[in-house]
Amino acid sequence: MNNSSVSGGGHARELGVYLLTPTHVGTGQAVGAIDLPIAREVHTQWPVIPSTALKGVARDRVEAGDRESGAAIALFGPRPPQKSGGEVSLKPGGLIFTDAQILAFPVASVSAPFYWVTSPMVIARWARARRAWGLRVPDVLPTDPTATFSPEGVLVLGDQVVRTDGGWTARSAALREVAKHWTALVPAEDGVAASMAGTLVCVDDATFGLLVTAGTAVNARVQLTDGKTTDTFTPEGGGEQKGNLWYEETLPSDCLFSAILAIRPSGGGKGAPEALETLVGALGGAAGCRLQVGGNETVGQGVFWWRTGAA
């Protein structure tokens, strides 16, 4: 596919988002009994990290305290006026961010700390996105599952799959080639890449959908009054306090997502490849850097490793 019409002459890079702590990037509306669910694709119900969240995180890092940074404005465009009546010439920045799609999901096992699990459709979508932006993909891709679950290896608690094992089959040569590409998106230190290369397995699409649904945590969050209750409380001296109880969904640490960063084709020099390299350099270069996305920053959630793949 000729990439010049969509990314300014082939100037695109893949972004790896590797979760270091549980992460909540939400939808802003309740789903069933979950008050704060994570963002999911409508048609697959697979987890997704919206491009708007990644763009905001990247902009904060590039600005680094200088809201009028020339580099930030060139990359992301000017910020809207903060006061009513303010005037500013709004225009798009020079970069394109896509949503981050799930690549590998950690699944607990009794024979290893966990396995990274993917599926044929996940791999096919990843390859399609890379081709669309002119990036290389392996010549041969897995089209069938390389791992299965035995009934004895799945422990079910209610309707939740809480621990899985058994039935792993040998990983195919095609899956090993995919793993080589994905290990370039995870932290370069601490043995994460070597571990993924050895424990990435491919299950059928339906099983993958079950795992990314049942494998997320739903935690009760509580706001207490001074009386240590969630009920209405009237302390001495008057006034009234009301506590709160809600349920919040989080992704587990060690999930791997992939997004595309590209140059927006336009005039005025914005399509220059230097714009993309400016962003890569500001975000740790080839090694990447630690950033935070989503809610609950003060309790350590949403910490991830941003790593940009090779050009």
mmCIF file of C-alpha atoms in Angstrom, residues 73-266:
data_model
loop_
_atom_site.group_PDB
_atom_site.id
_atom_site.type_symbol
_atom_site.label_atom_id
_atom_site.label_comp_id
_atom_site.label_asym_id
_atom_site.label_seq_id
_atom_site.Cartn_x
_atom_site.Cartn_y
_atom_site.Cartn_z
ATOM 1 C CA ILE A 73 2.172 23.751 19.362
ATOM 2 C CA ALA A 74 3.740 22.401 16.173
ATOM 3 C CA LEU A 75 3.101 18.801 17.229
ATOM 4 C CA PHE A 76 -0.312 19.121 18.893
ATOM 5 C CA GLY A 77 -1.699 22.507 17.855
ATOM 6 C CA PRO A 78 -2.518 25.461 20.148
ATOM 7 C CA ARG A 79 -4.629 24.909 23.239
ATOM 8 C CA PRO A 80 -8.144 26.407 23.279
ATOM 9 C CA PRO A 81 -8.503 29.635 25.273
ATOM 10 C CA GLN A 82 -9.098 29.025 28.983
ATOM 11 C CA LYS A 83 -11.152 32.196 29.511
ATOM 12 C CA SER A 84 -14.376 33.150 27.788
ATOM 13 C CA GLY A 85 -13.813 35.754 25.125
ATOM 14 C CA GLY A 86 -10.213 34.721 24.578
ATOM 15 C CA GLU A 87 -9.071 34.555 20.995
ATOM 16 C CA VAL A 88 -6.657 32.071 19.501
ATOM 17 C CA SER A 89 -6.227 30.693 16.021
ATOM 18 C CA LEU A 90 -7.030 26.997 16.484
ATOM 19 C CA LYS A 91 -5.489 24.610 13.998
ATOM 20 C CA PRO A 92 -4.542 20.932 14.061
ATOM 21 C CA GLY A 93 -1.100 19.830 15.086
ATOM 22 C CA GLY A 94 1.314 17.938 12.909
ATOM 23 C CA LEU A 95 0.807 14.472 14.437
ATOM 24 C CA ILE A 96 -1.775 11.705 14.103
ATOM 25 C CA PHE A 97 -2.444 9.374 17.055
ATOM 26 C CA THR A 98 -4.518 6.210 16.646
ATOM 27 C CA ASP A 99 -6.287 4.346 19.435
ATOM 28 C CA ALA A 100 -4.094 1.800 21.208
ATOM 29 C CA GLN A 101 -5.391 -1.704 20.493
ATOM 30 C CA ILE A 102 -4.737 -4.695 22.730
ATOM 31 C CA LEU A 103 -1.959 -7.046 21.582
ATOM 32 C CA ALA A 104 -1.216 -9.312 24.538
ATOM 33 C CA PHE A 105 -3.170 -9.915 27.748
ATOM 34 C CA PRO A 106 -1.647 -11.559 30.871
ATOM 35 C CA VAL A 107 -3.372 -14.729 32.054
ATOM 36 C CA ALA A 108 -2.516 -16.440 35.335
ATOM 37 C CA SER A 109 -1.206 -19.998 35.244
ATOM 38 C CA VAL A 110 -0.305 -22.688 37.726
ATOM 39 C CA SER A 111 2.801 -23.596 35.730
ATOM 40 C CA ALA A 112 4.194 -20.052 35.314
ATOM 41 C CA PRO A 113 3.524 -16.655 36.875
ATOM 42 C CA PHE A 114 1.436 -15.866 33.799
ATOM 43 C CA TYR A 115 1.258 -16.247 30.044
ATOM 44 C CA TRP A 116 0.724 -13.484 27.516
ATOM 45 C CA VAL A 117 -2.293 -14.419 25.405
ATOM 46 C CA THR A 118 -3.248 -13.160 21.949
ATOM 47 C CA SER A 119 -5.472 -14.403 19.116
ATOM 48 C CA PRO A 120 -5.406 -14.687 15.292
ATOM 49 C CA MET A 121 -7.717 -11.696 14.885
ATOM 50 C CA VAL A 122 -5.596 -9.563 17.212
ATOM 51 C CA ILE A 123 -2.500 -10.381 15.148
ATOM 52 C CA ALA A 124 -4.292 -9.809 11.829
ATOM 53 C CA ARG A 125 -5.552 -6.394 12.962
ATOM 54 C CA TRP A 126 -2.092 -5.430 14.199
ATOM 55 C CA ALA A 127 -0.550 -6.385 10.843
ATOM 56 C CA ARG A 128 -3.275 -4.545 8.911
ATOM 57 C CA ALA A 129 -2.684 -1.344 10.866
ATOM 58 C CA ARG A 130 1.075 -1.510 10.322
ATOM 59 C CA ARG A 131 0.683 -2.095 6.588
ATOM 60 C CA ALA A 132 -1.730 0.826 6.318
ATOM 61 C CA TRP A 133 0.967 3.140 7.631
ATOM 62 C CA GLY A 134 3.813 1.641 5.604
ATOM 63 C CA LEU A 135 5.413 -0.366 8.424
ATOM 64 C CA ARG A 136 6.880 -3.831 7.970
ATOM 65 C CA VAL A 137 5.121 -6.989 9.191
ATOM 66 C CA PRO A 138 6.253 -10.635 9.255
ATOM 67 C CA ASP A 139 5.878 -12.485 5.944
ATOM 68 C CA VAL A 140 3.838 -15.268 7.574
ATOM 69 C CA LEU A 141 1.244 -14.662 10.303
ATOM 70 C CA PRO A 142 -0.505 -17.193 12.566
ATOM 71 C CA THR A 143 -3.994 -17.957 11.269
ATOM 72 C CA ASP A 144 -4.891 -20.678 13.782
ATOM 73 C CA PRO A 145 -4.628 -20.911 17.576
ATOM 74 C CA THR A 146 -1.342 -22.281 18.860
ATOM 75 C CA ALA A 147 -2.691 -22.973 22.352
ATOM 76 C CA THR A 148 -5.816 -24.494 23.834
ATOM 77 C CA PHE A 149 -7.332 -24.769 27.297
ATOM 78 C CA SER A 150 -8.214 -28.145 28.762
ATOM 79 C CA PRO A 151 -11.406 -28.282 30.867
ATOM 80 C CA GLU A 152 -9.339 -29.422 33.857
ATOM 81 C CA GLY A 153 -7.102 -26.389 33.511
ATOM 82 C CA VAL A 154 -9.788 -23.718 33.948
ATOM 83 C CA LEU A 155 -10.929 -22.772 37.434
ATOM 84 C CA VAL A 156 -14.295 -21.001 37.401
ATOM 85 C CA LEU A 157 -15.642 -19.027 40.335
ATOM 86 C CA GLY A 158 -19.230 -18.118 39.628
ATOM 87 C CA ASP A 159 -19.099 -16.831 36.052
ATOM 88 C CA GLN A 160 -15.539 -15.535 36.337
ATOM 89 C CA VAL A 161 -12.479 -17.328 35.006
ATOM 90 C CA VAL A 162 -9.979 -16.612 37.769
ATOM 91 C CA ARG A 163 -7.096 -18.919 36.974
ATOM 92 C CA THR A 164 -6.175 -20.867 33.872
ATOM 93 C CA ASP A 165 -3.668 -23.453 32.807
ATOM 94 C CA GLY A 166 -3.217 -26.593 30.747
ATOM 95 C CA GLY A 167 -3.421 -27.480 27.123
ATOM 96 C CA TRP A 168 -0.616 -25.207 25.922
ATOM 97 C CA THR A 169 0.711 -26.474 22.608
ATOM 98 C CA ALA A 170 4.019 -25.664 20.957
ATOM 99 C CA ARG A 171 4.345 -22.091 19.691
ATOM 100 C CA SER A 172 4.549 -21.846 15.904
ATOM 101 C CA ALA A 173 7.402 -20.255 13.970
ATOM 102 C CA ALA A 174 4.975 -17.575 12.738
ATOM 103 C CA LEU A 175 4.023 -16.655 16.315
ATOM 104 C CA ARG A 176 7.682 -16.436 17.295
ATOM 105 C CA GLU A 177 8.202 -13.898 14.491
ATOM 106 C CA VAL A 178 5.289 -11.839 15.788
ATOM 107 C CA ALA A 179 6.771 -12.007 19.293
ATOM 108 C CA LYS A 180 10.049 -10.561 17.966
ATOM 109 C CA HIS A 181 8.196 -7.478 16.743
ATOM 110 C CA TRP A 182 6.230 -7.095 19.968
ATOM 111 C CA THR A 183 9.252 -7.381 22.240
ATOM 112 C CA ALA A 184 10.510 -4.141 20.646
ATOM 113 C CA LEU A 185 7.498 -2.424 22.256
ATOM 114 C CA VAL A 186 8.045 -3.516 25.872
ATOM 115 C CA PRO A 187 10.606 -2.197 28.397
ATOM 116 C CA ALA A 188 14.109 -3.086 27.249
ATOM 117 C CA GLU A 189 15.291 -4.006 30.759
ATOM 118 C CA ASP A 190 14.237 -6.445 33.492
ATOM 119 C CA GLY A 191 13.805 -9.411 31.174
ATOM 120 C CA VAL A 192 10.304 -8.478 29.979
ATOM 121 C CA ALA A 193 11.174 -9.003 26.309
ATOM 122 C CA ALA A 194 12.758 -12.398 26.920
ATOM 123 C CA SER A 195 9.804 -13.483 29.020
ATOM 124 C CA MET A 196 7.281 -12.460 26.361
ATOM 125 C CA ALA A 197 9.233 -14.255 23.656
ATOM 126 C CA GLY A 198 8.975 -17.456 25.678
ATOM 127 C CA THR A 199 5.423 -17.270 27.008
ATOM 128 C CA LEU A 200 3.332 -15.665 24.246
ATOM 129 C CA VAL A 201 0.555 -18.037 23.162
ATOM 130 C CA CYS A 202 -2.297 -17.697 20.674
ATOM 131 C CA VAL A 203 -5.829 -18.814 21.549
ATOM 132 C CA ASP A 204 -8.963 -18.697 19.438
ATOM 133 C CA ASP A 205 -10.744 -15.354 19.164
ATOM 134 C CA ALA A 206 -13.721 -16.381 21.303
ATOM 135 C CA THR A 207 -11.488 -17.544 24.164
ATOM 136 C CA PHE A 208 -9.478 -14.329 23.915
ATOM 137 C CA GLY A 209 -12.688 -12.323 24.209
ATOM 138 C CA LEU A 210 -13.648 -14.288 27.322
ATOM 139 C CA LEU A 211 -10.247 -13.739 28.923
ATOM 140 C CA VAL A 212 -10.143 -9.963 28.349
ATOM 141 C CA THR A 213 -13.641 -9.738 29.834
ATOM 142 C CA ALA A 214 -13.270 -12.039 32.837
ATOM 143 C CA GLY A 215 -9.619 -11.175 33.448
ATOM 144 C CA THR A 216 -10.152 -7.551 34.480
ATOM 145 C CA ALA A 217 -10.542 -6.630 38.144
ATOM 146 C CA VAL A 218 -13.670 -4.926 39.484
ATOM 147 C CA ASN A 219 -12.844 -3.262 42.800
ATOM 148 C CA ALA A 220 -15.068 -1.574 45.345
ATOM 149 C CA ARG A 221 -14.010 2.018 46.012
ATOM 150 C CA VAL A 222 -15.287 3.749 49.131
ATOM 151 C CA GLN A 223 -15.503 7.354 50.239
ATOM 152 C CA LEU A 224 -16.208 7.473 53.972
ATOM 153 C CA THR A 225 -17.609 10.246 56.114
ATOM 154 C CA ASP A 226 -15.929 11.350 59.335
ATOM 155 C CA GLY A 227 -18.175 8.771 60.985
ATOM 156 C CA LYS A 228 -16.461 6.028 58.932
ATOM 157 C CA THR A 229 -19.633 5.112 57.063
ATOM 158 C CA THR A 230 -20.987 5.583 53.544
ATOM 159 C CA ASP A 231 -24.315 6.805 54.946
ATOM 160 C CA THR A 232 -25.367 10.362 55.606
ATOM 161 C CA PHE A 233 -23.562 11.643 58.703
ATOM 162 C CA THR A 234 -24.036 14.797 60.735
ATOM 163 C CA PRO A 235 -20.929 15.613 62.773
ATOM 164 C CA GLU A 236 -20.934 17.679 65.952
ATOM 165 C CA GLY A 237 -21.320 21.318 65.119
ATOM 166 C CA GLY A 238 -23.811 20.699 62.339
ATOM 167 C CA GLY A 239 -23.346 20.224 58.637
ATOM 168 C CA GLU A 240 -23.956 17.028 56.743
ATOM 169 C CA GLN A 241 -21.646 14.553 55.052
ATOM 170 C CA LYS A 242 -22.521 11.718 52.712
ATOM 171 C CA GLY A 243 -20.173 8.890 51.865
ATOM 172 C CA ASN A 244 -20.128 6.898 48.684
ATOM 173 C CA LEU A 245 -19.531 3.365 47.370
ATOM 174 C CA TRP A 246 -18.791 2.561 43.732
ATOM 175 C CA TYR A 247 -17.334 -0.253 41.641
ATOM 176 C CA GLU A 248 -14.468 0.398 39.268
ATOM 177 C CA GLU A 249 -12.895 -1.819 36.598
ATOM 178 C CA THR A 250 -9.158 -1.894 35.908
ATOM 179 C CA LEU A 251 -6.872 -3.564 33.422
ATOM 180 C CA PRO A 252 -4.127 -5.722 34.964
ATOM 181 C CA SER A 253 -0.495 -4.738 34.763
ATOM 182 C CA ASP A 254 1.563 -6.331 31.967
ATOM 183 C CA CYS A 255 -1.011 -5.721 29.226
ATOM 184 C CA LEU A 256 0.561 -4.656 25.920
ATOM 185 C CA PHE A 257 -1.189 -2.243 23.548
ATOM 186 C CA SER A 258 -0.119 -0.870 20.173
ATOM 187 C CA ALA A 259 -0.889 2.485 18.529
ATOM 188 C CA ILE A 260 0.420 4.323 15.474
ATOM 189 C CA LEU A 261 2.040 7.756 15.497
ATOM 190 C CA ALA A 262 2.245 9.449 12.119
ATOM 191 C CA ILE A 263 2.840 12.810 10.459
ATOM 192 C CA ARG A 264 -0.281 14.603 9.265
ATOM 193 C CA PRO A 265 0.206 15.475 5.591
ATOM 194 C CA SER A 266 -0.137 19.250 5.315
#
